[in-house]
N, CA, C and O atoms as CSV, one atom per row, in Angstrom:
chain,resi,resn,atom,element,x,y,z
A,1,MET,N,N,-11.140,8.200,46.558
A,1,MET,CA,C,-10.694,6.985,46.149
A,1,MET,C,C,-11.077,6.486,44.754
A,1,MET,O,O,-10.254,6.262,43.867
A,2,ASP,N,N,-12.513,6.320,44.632
A,2,ASP,CA,C,-13.019,6.254,43.452
A,2,ASP,C,C,-12.596,6.847,42.176
A,2,ASP,O,O,-12.388,6.231,41.131
A,3,THR,N,N,-12.484,8.215,42.394
A,3,THR,CA,C,-12.036,9.070,41.367
A,3,THR,C,C,-10.881,8.561,40.907
A,3,THR,O,O,-10.845,8.139,39.751
A,4,MET,N,N,-9.747,8.514,41.730
A,4,MET,CA,C,-8.290,7.979,41.382
A,4,MET,C,C,-8.445,6.861,40.683
A,4,MET,O,O,-7.848,6.732,39.614
A,5,GLU,N,N,-9.268,5.879,41.174
A,5,GLU,CA,C,-9.077,4.501,40.355
A,5,GLU,C,C,-9.930,4.638,39.000
A,5,GLU,O,O,-9.579,3.944,38.046
A,6,GLY,N,N,-10.913,5.403,38.881
A,6,GLY,CA,C,-11.124,5.582,37.404
A,6,GLY,C,C,-10.501,6.279,36.452
A,6,GLY,O,O,-10.685,6.074,35.252
A,7,LYS,N,N,-9.603,7.284,36.993
A,7,LYS,CA,C,-8.418,7.858,36.252
A,7,LYS,C,C,-7.378,7.023,35.971
A,7,LYS,O,O,-6.697,7.212,34.962
A,8,ILE,N,N,-7.141,6.043,36.795
A,8,ILE,CA,C,-6.151,4.900,36.732
A,8,ILE,C,C,-6.590,4.011,35.483
A,8,ILE,O,O,-5.840,3.848,34.521
A,9,ASN,N,N,-7.977,3.397,35.577
A,9,ASN,CA,C,-8.331,2.525,34.656
A,9,ASN,C,C,-8.641,3.225,33.172
A,9,ASN,O,O,-8.534,2.564,32.139
A,10,THR,N,N,-8.969,4.399,33.171
A,10,THR,CA,C,-9.151,5.206,31.901
A,10,THR,C,C,-7.663,5.050,31.351
A,10,THR,O,O,-7.534,4.468,30.274
A,11,GLN,N,N,-6.515,5.532,32.018
A,11,GLN,CA,C,-5.347,5.794,31.455
A,11,GLN,C,C,-4.858,4.592,31.029
A,11,GLN,O,O,-4.323,4.551,29.921
A,12,THR,N,N,-4.951,3.474,31.788
A,12,THR,CA,C,-4.390,2.039,31.269
A,12,THR,C,C,-5.075,1.400,29.968
A,12,THR,O,O,-4.490,0.775,29.082
A,13,SER,N,N,-6.241,1.649,30.035
A,13,SER,CA,C,-7.070,1.067,29.057
A,13,SER,C,C,-6.908,1.823,27.522
A,13,SER,O,O,-7.103,1.302,26.424
A,14,ASP,N,N,-6.561,2.969,27.769
A,14,ASP,CA,C,-6.567,3.960,26.450
A,14,ASP,C,C,-5.358,3.542,25.342
A,14,ASP,O,O,-5.462,3.565,24.116
A,15,PRO,N,N,-4.237,3.171,26.106
A,15,PRO,CA,C,-2.979,2.928,25.196
A,15,PRO,C,C,-3.144,1.525,24.552
A,15,PRO,O,O,-2.528,1.317,23.507
A,16,LYS,N,N,-3.808,0.683,25.004
A,16,LYS,CA,C,-3.674,-0.728,24.551
A,16,LYS,C,C,-4.042,-0.979,23.167
A,16,LYS,O,O,-3.281,-1.588,22.414
A,17,PRO,N,N,-5.172,-0.540,22.798
A,17,PRO,CA,C,-5.683,-0.559,21.402
A,17,PRO,C,C,-4.544,-0.105,20.309
A,17,PRO,O,O,-4.329,-0.742,19.278
A,18,GLU,N,N,-3.900,0.998,20.658
A,18,GLU,CA,C,-2.878,1.496,19.744
A,18,GLU,C,C,-1.713,0.807,19.896
A,18,GLU,O,O,-0.946,0.755,18.934
A,19,GLY,N,N,-1.387,0.179,21.089
A,19,GLY,CA,C,-0.363,-0.584,21.312
A,19,GLY,C,C,-0.259,-1.842,20.413
A,19,GLY,O,O,0.825,-2.272,20.017
A,20,ASN,N,N,-1.552,-2.448,20.093
A,20,ASN,CA,C,-1.557,-3.668,19.291
A,20,ASN,C,C,-1.847,-3.184,17.690
A,20,ASN,O,O,-2.373,-3.944,16.876
A,21,LYS,N,N,-1.442,-1.868,17.381
A,21,LYS,CA,C,-1.521,-1.537,15.728
A,21,LYS,C,C,-0.473,-2.093,15.237
A,21,LYS,O,O,0.642,-2.087,15.760
A,22,VAL,N,N,-0.775,-2.597,14.216
A,22,VAL,CA,C,0.356,-2.958,13.388
A,22,VAL,C,C,1.163,-1.790,12.549
A,22,VAL,O,O,0.476,-0.991,11.911
A,23,PRO,N,N,2.619,-1.662,12.529
A,23,PRO,CA,C,3.181,-0.703,11.783
A,23,PRO,C,C,3.031,-0.891,10.524
A,23,PRO,O,O,2.968,-1.996,9.984
A,24,SER,N,N,2.961,0.268,9.935
A,24,SER,CA,C,2.751,0.352,8.408
A,24,SER,C,C,3.672,1.208,7.811
A,24,SER,O,O,4.263,2.030,8.512
A,25,VAL,N,N,3.894,1.123,6.515
A,25,VAL,CA,C,4.619,2.019,5.775
A,25,VAL,C,C,3.711,2.549,4.682
A,25,VAL,O,O,2.723,1.955,4.250
A,26,LYS,N,N,4.210,3.876,4.236
A,26,LYS,CA,C,3.225,4.783,2.988
A,26,LYS,C,C,4.253,4.651,2.117
A,26,LYS,O,O,5.441,4.873,2.354
A,27,ILE,N,N,3.627,4.181,0.816
A,27,ILE,CA,C,4.163,4.294,-0.584
A,27,ILE,C,C,3.300,5.197,-1.649
A,27,ILE,O,O,2.150,5.599,-1.469
A,28,LYS,N,N,4.079,5.409,-2.736
A,28,LYS,CA,C,3.429,5.898,-3.693
A,28,LYS,C,C,3.384,5.177,-4.934
A,28,LYS,O,O,4.393,4.686,-5.440
A,29,VAL,N,N,2.021,5.090,-5.528
A,29,VAL,CA,C,1.813,4.021,-6.490
A,29,VAL,C,C,1.680,4.945,-7.781
A,29,VAL,O,O,0.914,5.909,-7.799
A,30,LEU,N,N,2.356,4.638,-8.689
A,30,LEU,CA,C,2.180,5.309,-10.197
A,30,LEU,C,C,1.465,4.377,-11.156
A,30,LEU,O,O,1.770,3.184,-11.165
A,31,PHE,N,N,0.612,4.813,-11.892
A,31,PHE,CA,C,-0.012,3.929,-12.978
A,31,PHE,C,C,0.385,4.641,-14.310
A,31,PHE,O,O,0.420,5.861,-14.469
A,32,PHE,N,N,0.679,3.685,-15.247
A,32,PHE,CA,C,0.743,3.865,-16.442
A,32,PHE,C,C,0.135,3.253,-17.612
A,32,PHE,O,O,-0.162,2.061,-17.540
A,33,ALA,N,N,-0.106,3.943,-18.744
A,33,ALA,CA,C,-0.847,3.430,-19.735
A,33,ALA,C,C,-2.265,2.792,-19.346
A,33,ALA,O,O,-3.147,3.505,-18.867
A,34,ARG,N,N,-2.459,1.368,-19.579
A,34,ARG,CA,C,-3.724,0.813,-19.545
A,34,ARG,C,C,-4.096,0.825,-17.743
A,34,ARG,O,O,-5.231,0.934,-17.278
A,35,ALA,N,N,-3.053,0.710,-17.091
A,35,ALA,CA,C,-3.131,0.815,-15.578
A,35,ALA,C,C,-3.955,2.137,-15.193
A,35,ALA,O,O,-4.962,2.200,-14.488
A,36,ARG,N,N,-3.263,3.188,-15.844
A,36,ARG,CA,C,-3.904,4.589,-15.688
A,36,ARG,C,C,-5.277,4.585,-16.122
A,36,ARG,O,O,-6.060,5.254,-15.448
A,37,ASP,N,N,-5.743,3.923,-17.175
A,37,ASP,CA,C,-7.034,3.940,-17.891
A,37,ASP,C,C,-7.791,3.270,-16.703
A,37,ASP,O,O,-8.691,3.908,-16.158
A,38,LEU,N,N,-7.557,2.348,-16.388
A,38,LEU,CA,C,-8.223,1.048,-15.577
A,38,LEU,C,C,-8.777,1.979,-14.171
A,38,LEU,O,O,-9.909,1.852,-13.706
A,39,THR,N,N,-7.880,2.785,-13.701
A,39,THR,CA,C,-7.797,3.000,-12.308
A,39,THR,C,C,-8.330,4.727,-12.403
A,39,THR,O,O,-8.509,5.304,-11.331
A,40,SER,N,N,-8.518,5.341,-13.452
A,40,SER,CA,C,-8.604,6.774,-13.572
A,40,SER,C,C,-7.535,7.769,-12.669
A,40,SER,O,O,-7.764,8.929,-12.327
A,41,LEU,N,N,-6.245,6.932,-12.374
A,41,LEU,CA,C,-5.495,7.694,-11.368
A,41,LEU,C,C,-4.141,7.688,-12.343
A,41,LEU,O,O,-3.914,6.830,-13.195
A,42,THR,N,N,-3.288,8.837,-12.031
A,42,THR,CA,C,-1.684,8.622,-12.430
A,42,THR,C,C,-0.958,8.248,-11.406
A,42,THR,O,O,0.130,7.703,-11.593
A,43,GLU,N,N,-1.564,8.540,-9.860
A,43,GLU,CA,C,-0.563,8.068,-9.066
A,43,GLU,C,C,-1.533,8.227,-7.640
A,43,GLU,O,O,-2.441,9.057,-7.690
A,44,MET,N,N,-1.381,7.604,-6.647
A,44,MET,CA,C,-1.988,7.430,-5.462
A,44,MET,C,C,-1.021,7.087,-4.044
A,44,MET,O,O,-0.014,6.387,-4.149
A,45,PRO,N,N,-1.395,7.584,-2.912
A,45,PRO,CA,C,-0.645,6.978,-1.627
A,45,PRO,C,C,-1.216,5.636,-1.252
A,45,PRO,O,O,-2.424,5.404,-1.300
A,46,LEU,N,N,-0.458,4.903,-0.937
A,46,LEU,CA,C,-0.977,3.587,-0.390
A,46,LEU,C,C,-0.273,3.221,1.009
A,46,LEU,O,O,0.941,3.391,1.127
A,47,GLU,N,N,-0.967,2.768,1.958
A,47,GLU,CA,C,-0.549,2.399,3.078
A,47,GLU,C,C,-0.698,0.902,3.368
A,47,GLU,O,O,-1.798,0.349,3.375
A,48,VAL,N,N,0.373,0.319,3.588
A,48,VAL,CA,C,0.460,-1.218,3.799
A,48,VAL,C,C,1.134,-1.632,5.025
A,48,VAL,O,O,2.087,-0.974,5.445
A,49,PRO,N,N,0.664,-2.790,5.700
A,49,PRO,CA,C,1.653,-3.206,6.814
A,49,PRO,C,C,3.038,-3.116,6.477
A,49,PRO,O,O,3.429,-3.135,5.310
A,50,SER,N,N,4.013,-2.991,7.762
A,50,SER,CA,C,5.429,-3.027,7.408
A,50,SER,C,C,5.748,-4.427,7.263
A,50,SER,O,O,5.212,-5.346,7.883
A,51,GLY,N,N,6.880,-4.543,6.188
A,51,GLY,CA,C,7.237,-5.987,5.738
A,51,GLY,C,C,6.301,-6.583,4.426
A,51,GLY,O,O,6.458,-7.719,3.977
A,52,SER,N,N,5.376,-5.675,3.939
A,52,SER,CA,C,4.625,-6.017,2.626
A,52,SER,C,C,5.438,-5.987,1.672
A,52,SER,O,O,6.292,-5.102,1.616
A,53,SER,N,N,5.310,-7.127,0.562
A,53,SER,CA,C,5.960,-7.164,-0.637
A,53,SER,C,C,5.169,-6.423,-1.670
A,53,SER,O,O,4.045,-5.953,-1.493
A,54,ALA,N,N,5.916,-6.369,-2.828
A,54,ALA,CA,C,5.216,-5.550,-3.912
A,54,ALA,C,C,3.846,-6.342,-4.271
A,54,ALA,O,O,2.802,-5.784,-4.610
A,55,ASP,N,N,3.996,-7.460,-4.165
A,55,ASP,CA,C,2.899,-8.493,-4.340
A,55,ASP,C,C,1.725,-8.120,-3.347
A,55,ASP,O,O,0.609,-7.967,-3.845
A,56,ASP,N,N,1.856,-7.990,-2.224
A,56,ASP,CA,C,0.949,-7.680,-1.282
A,56,ASP,C,C,0.243,-6.118,-1.618
A,56,ASP,O,O,-0.912,-5.779,-1.357
A,57,CYS,N,N,1.216,-5.374,-2.213
A,57,CYS,CA,C,0.473,-4.131,-2.548
A,57,CYS,C,C,-0.310,-4.163,-3.880
A,57,CYS,O,O,-1.273,-3.454,-4.172
A,58,LEU,N,N,0.202,-4.990,-4.536
A,58,LEU,CA,C,-0.463,-5.253,-5.845
A,58,LEU,C,C,-2.006,-5.871,-5.584
A,58,LEU,O,O,-2.941,-5.529,-6.308
A,59,ASN,N,N,-2.161,-6.762,-4.537
A,59,ASN,CA,C,-3.283,-7.380,-4.077
A,59,ASN,C,C,-4.219,-6.439,-3.636
A,59,ASN,O,O,-5.376,-6.377,-4.050
A,60,ASP,N,N,-3.707,-5.690,-2.777
A,60,ASP,CA,C,-4.370,-4.348,-2.416
A,60,ASP,C,C,-5.136,-3.499,-3.543
A,60,ASP,O,O,-6.327,-3.195,-3.597
A,61,LEU,N,N,-4.124,-3.222,-4.393
A,61,LEU,CA,C,-4.654,-2.337,-5.695
A,61,LEU,C,C,-5.923,-3.183,-6.238
A,61,LEU,O,O,-7.080,-2.770,-6.317
A,62,VAL,N,N,-5.475,-4.362,-6.564
A,62,VAL,CA,C,-6.849,-5.073,-7.249
A,62,VAL,C,C,-7.788,-5.385,-6.691
A,62,VAL,O,O,-8.759,-5.813,-7.316
A,63,ALA,N,N,-7.791,-5.245,-5.084
A,63,ALA,CA,C,-9.219,-5.267,-4.481
A,63,ALA,C,C,-9.875,-3.852,-4.543
A,63,ALA,O,O,-11.094,-3.714,-4.434
A,64,ARG,N,N,-9.004,-2.789,-4.725
A,64,ARG,CA,C,-9.609,-1.558,-4.723
A,64,ARG,C,C,-10.106,-1.297,-6.113
A,64,ARG,O,O,-11.163,-0.696,-6.308
A,65,PHE,N,N,-9.228,-1.816,-7.223
A,65,PHE,CA,C,-9.527,-1.591,-8.577
A,65,PHE,C,C,-9.389,-2.795,-9.304
A,65,PHE,O,O,-8.318,-3.196,-9.760
A,66,PRO,N,N,-10.834,-3.558,-9.445
A,66,PRO,CA,C,-10.642,-4.947,-9.706
A,66,PRO,C,C,-10.143,-4.964,-11.338
A,66,PRO,O,O,-9.445,-5.889,-11.756
A,67,GLY,N,N,-10.538,-3.944,-12.130
A,67,GLY,CA,C,-10.289,-3.989,-13.585
A,67,GLY,C,C,-8.826,-4.248,-13.655
A,67,GLY,O,O,-8.406,-4.788,-14.678
A,68,LEU,N,N,-8.098,-3.975,-12.824
A,68,LEU,CA,C,-6.409,-4.259,-12.812
A,68,LEU,C,C,-6.123,-5.762,-13.055
A,68,LEU,O,O,-5.067,-6.089,-13.597
A,69,GLU,N,N,-7.019,-6.668,-12.676
A,69,GLU,CA,C,-6.807,-7.956,-12.908
A,69,GLU,C,C,-6.717,-8.121,-14.349
A,69,GLU,O,O,-5.836,-8.923,-14.658
A,70,GLU,N,N,-7.209,-7.729,-15.111
A,70,GLU,CA,C,-7.155,-7.953,-16.594
A,70,GLU,C,C,-5.545,-7.923,-17.233
A,70,GLU,O,O,-5.093,-8.595,-18.160
A,71,ILE,N,N,-4.909,-6.959,-16.442
A,71,ILE,CA,C,-3.529,-6.785,-16.696
A,71,ILE,C,C,-2.451,-7.364,-15.771
A,71,ILE,O,O,-1.256,-7.112,-15.925
A,72,ARG,N,N,-2.855,-8.023,-14.964
A,72,ARG,CA,C,-2.089,-8.412,-14.001
A,72,ARG,C,C,-1.004,-9.558,-14.289
A,72,ARG,O,O,0.075,-9.612,-13.698
A,73,GLU,N,N,-1.328,-10.261,-15.047
A,73,GLU,CA,C,-0.455,-11.372,-15.423
A,73,GLU,C,C,0.743,-10.900,-16.311
A,73,GLU,O,O,1.773,-11.569,-16.388
A,74,CYS,N,N,0.572,-9.757,-16.956
A,74,CYS,CA,C,1.373,-9.338,-17.882
A,74,CYS,C,C,2.194,-7.912,-17.641
A,74,CYS,O,O,3.144,-7.544,-18.333
A,75,MET,N,N,1.647,-7.209,-16.548
A,75,MET,CA,C,2.368,-6.063,-15.962
A,75,MET,C,C,3.870,-6.218,-15.249
A,75,MET,O,O,4.168,-7.239,-14.628
A,76,VAL,N,N,4.681,-5.215,-15.390
A,76,VAL,CA,C,5.871,-5.285,-14.898
A,76,VAL,C,C,5.693,-4.329,-13.896
A,76,VAL,O,O,4.835,-3.454,-14.018
A,77,LEU,N,N,6.563,-4.426,-12.724
A,77,LEU,CA,C,6.646,-3.250,-11.468
A,77,LEU,C,C,8.278,-2.884,-11.447
A,77,LEU,O,O,9.324,-3.476,-11.714
A,78,ALA,N,N,7.913,-1.675,-11.013
A,78,ALA,CA,C,9.275,-1.112,-10.850
A,78,ALA,C,C,9.036,-0.322,-9.470
A,78,ALA,O,O,8.014,0.306,-9.195
A,79,LEU,N,N,10.086,-0.459,-8.716
A,79,LEU,CA,C,10.215,0.138,-7.410
A,79,LEU,C,C,11.568,1.003,-7.249
A,79,LEU,O,O,12.703,0.529,-7.300
A,80,ASN,N,N,11.219,2.442,-7.035
A,80,ASN,CA,C,11.989,3.589,-7.100
A,80,ASN,C,C,12.887,3.615,-8.361
A,80,ASN,O,O,14.103,3.810,-8.354
A,81,GLU,N,N,12.087,3.384,-9.472
A,81,GLU,CA,C,12.700,3.664,-10.900
A,81,GLU,C,C,13.499,2.339,-11.342
A,81,GLU,O,O,14.244,2.376,-12.321
A,82,GLU,N,N,13.333,1.266,-10.649
A,82,GLU,CA,C,14.137,0.112,-11.094
A,82,GLU,C,C,13.086,-1.087,-11.005
A,82,GLU,O,O,12.246,-1.231,-10.117
A,83,TYR,N,N,13.319,-1.978,-12.186
A,83,TYR,CA,C,12.422,-2.828,-12.435
A,83,TYR,C,C,12.701,-4.056,-11.075
A,83,TYR,O,O,13.783,-4.395,-10.597
A,84,THR,N,N,11.472,-4.473,-10.746
A,84,THR,CA,C,11.607,-5.418,-9.384
A,84,THR,C,C,10.578,-6.553,-9.625
A,84,THR,O,O,9.720,-6.546,-10.508
A,85,THR,N,N,10.795,-7.544,-8.692
A,85,THR,CA,C,9.896,-8.758,-8.616
A,85,THR,C,C,8.815,-8.319,-7.612
A,85,THR,O,O,8.847,-7.317,-6.896
A,86,GLU,N,N,7.882,-9.225,-7.689
A,86,GLU,CA,C,6.620,-8.822,-6.845
A,86,GLU,C,C,7.291,-9.374,-5.285
A,86,GLU,O,O,6.630,-8.945,-4.339
A,87,SER,N,N,8.204,-10.041,-4.980
A,87,SER,CA,C,8.690,-10.556,-3.897
A,87,SER,C,C,9.309,-9.476,-2.996
A,87,SER,O,O,9.397,-9.592,-1.774
A,88,THR,N,N,9.641,-8.639,-3.556
A,88,THR,CA,C,10.462,-7.330,-3.152
A,88,THR,C,C,9.725,-6.646,-1.784
A,88,THR,O,O,8.564,-6.237,-1.767
A,89,ILE,N,N,10.406,-6.625,-0.960
A,89,ILE,CA,C,9.740,-5.786,0.256
A,89,ILE,C,C,9.665,-4.307,0.180
A,89,ILE,O,O,10.707,-3.668,0.035
A,90,VAL,N,N,8.485,-3.694,0.269
A,90,VAL,CA,C,8.433,-2.083,-0.001
A,90,VAL,C,C,8.914,-1.445,1.431
A,90,VAL,O,O,8.830,-2.075,2.486
A,91,LYS,N,N,9.419,-0.138,1.332
A,91,LYS,CA,C,9.806,0.312,2.522
A,91,LYS,C,C,8.994,1.937,2.459
A,91,LYS,O,O,8.409,2.410,1.484
A,92,GLU,N,N,9.143,2.436,3.529
A,92,GLU,CA,C,8.618,4.051,3.734
A,92,GLU,C,C,9.066,4.848,2.602
A,92,GLU,O,O,10.278,4.919,2.397
A,93,ASN,N,N,8.165,5.521,1.760
A,93,ASN,CA,C,8.290,6.502,0.741
A,93,ASN,C,C,8.906,5.818,-0.535
A,93,ASN,O,O,9.416,6.413,-1.484
A,94,ASP,N,N,8.763,4.410,-0.378
A,94,ASP,CA,C,9.139,3.946,-1.809
A,94,ASP,C,C,8.164,4.416,-2.895
A,94,ASP,O,O,7.155,5.030,-2.548
A,95,GLU,N,N,8.413,4.157,-4.220
A,95,GLU,CA,C,7.543,4.620,-5.276
A,95,GLU,C,C,7.548,3.406,-6.025
A,95,GLU,O,O,8.571,2.922,-6.510
A,96,LEU,N,N,6.145,2.800,-6.141
A,96,LEU,CA,C,5.727,1.468,-6.719
A,96,LEU,C,C,5.018,1.773,-8.158
A,96,LEU,O,O,3.870,2.211,-8.233
A,97,ALA,N,N,5.836,1.491,-9.290
A,97,ALA,CA,C,5.188,1.890,-10.489
A,97,ALA,C,C,4.692,0.652,-11.139
A,97,ALA,O,O,5.407,-0.349,-11.169
A,98,ILE,N,N,3.293,0.669,-11.754
A,98,ILE,CA,C,2.475,-0.473,-12.388
A,98,ILE,C,C,2.531,-0.162,-13.987
A,98,ILE,O,O,1.811,0.625,-14.603
A,99,ILE,N,N,3.602,-1.007,-14.508
A,99,ILE,CA,C,3.604,-0.787,-15.869
A,99,ILE,C,C,3.158,-1.925,-16.780
A,99,ILE,O,O,3.761,-2.980,-16.975
A,100,PRO,N,N,2.004,-1.533,-17.299
A,100,PRO,CA,C,1.323,-2.667,-18.318
A,100,PRO,C,C,2.147,-2.526,-19.634
A,100,PRO,O,O,2.816,-1.531,-19.917
A,101,PRO,N,N,1.981,-3.960,-20.622
A,101,PRO,CA,C,2.429,-4.135,-21.655
A,101,PRO,C,C,2.227,-2.900,-22.659
A,101,PRO,O,O,1.073,-2.480,-22.741
A,102,ILE,N,N,3.040,-2.378,-23.297
A,102,ILE,CA,C,2.715,-1.146,-24.223
A,102,ILE,C,C,2.866,-1.819,-25.578
A,102,ILE,O,O,3.763,-2.642,-25.757
A,103,SER,N,N,2.070,-1.511,-26.465
A,103,SER,CA,C,1.989,-1.911,-27.928
A,103,SER,C,C,2.187,-0.960,-28.893
A,103,SER,O,O,1.599,0.030,-28.459
A,104,GLY,N,N,2.557,-0.752,-29.695
A,104,GLY,CA,C,2.697,0.355,-30.695
A,104,GLY,C,C,2.809,-0.038,-32.084
A,104,GLY,O,O,2.797,-1.233,-32.383
A,105,GLY,N,N,2.918,0.883,-32.968
A,105,GLY,CA,C,3.222,0.402,-34.353
A,105,GLY,C,C,3.885,1.572,-35.246
A,105,GLY,O,O,4.201,1.352,-36.415
């Protein structure tokens, strides 16, 4: 009987940590112009908790790439090729573009 109890305890304790896992969504982040220079990336995958906003994604990106802070107040965001606000909720497989101001002459 001890063996049976051991199996039951093992089986009931294993699923609990995964059961508490917060659902997440995976998106693709695209970096343009100065954002690309600051991150040295053209794109990257990003996994965030379900229900996250574009601003939450941006906070995560600034934490990973502190140099992005320099353009944060003047960048534009696009979600799935349409300009968006930071309050927009991202969904699975969305594409978030970080577009800094572009100057030219």
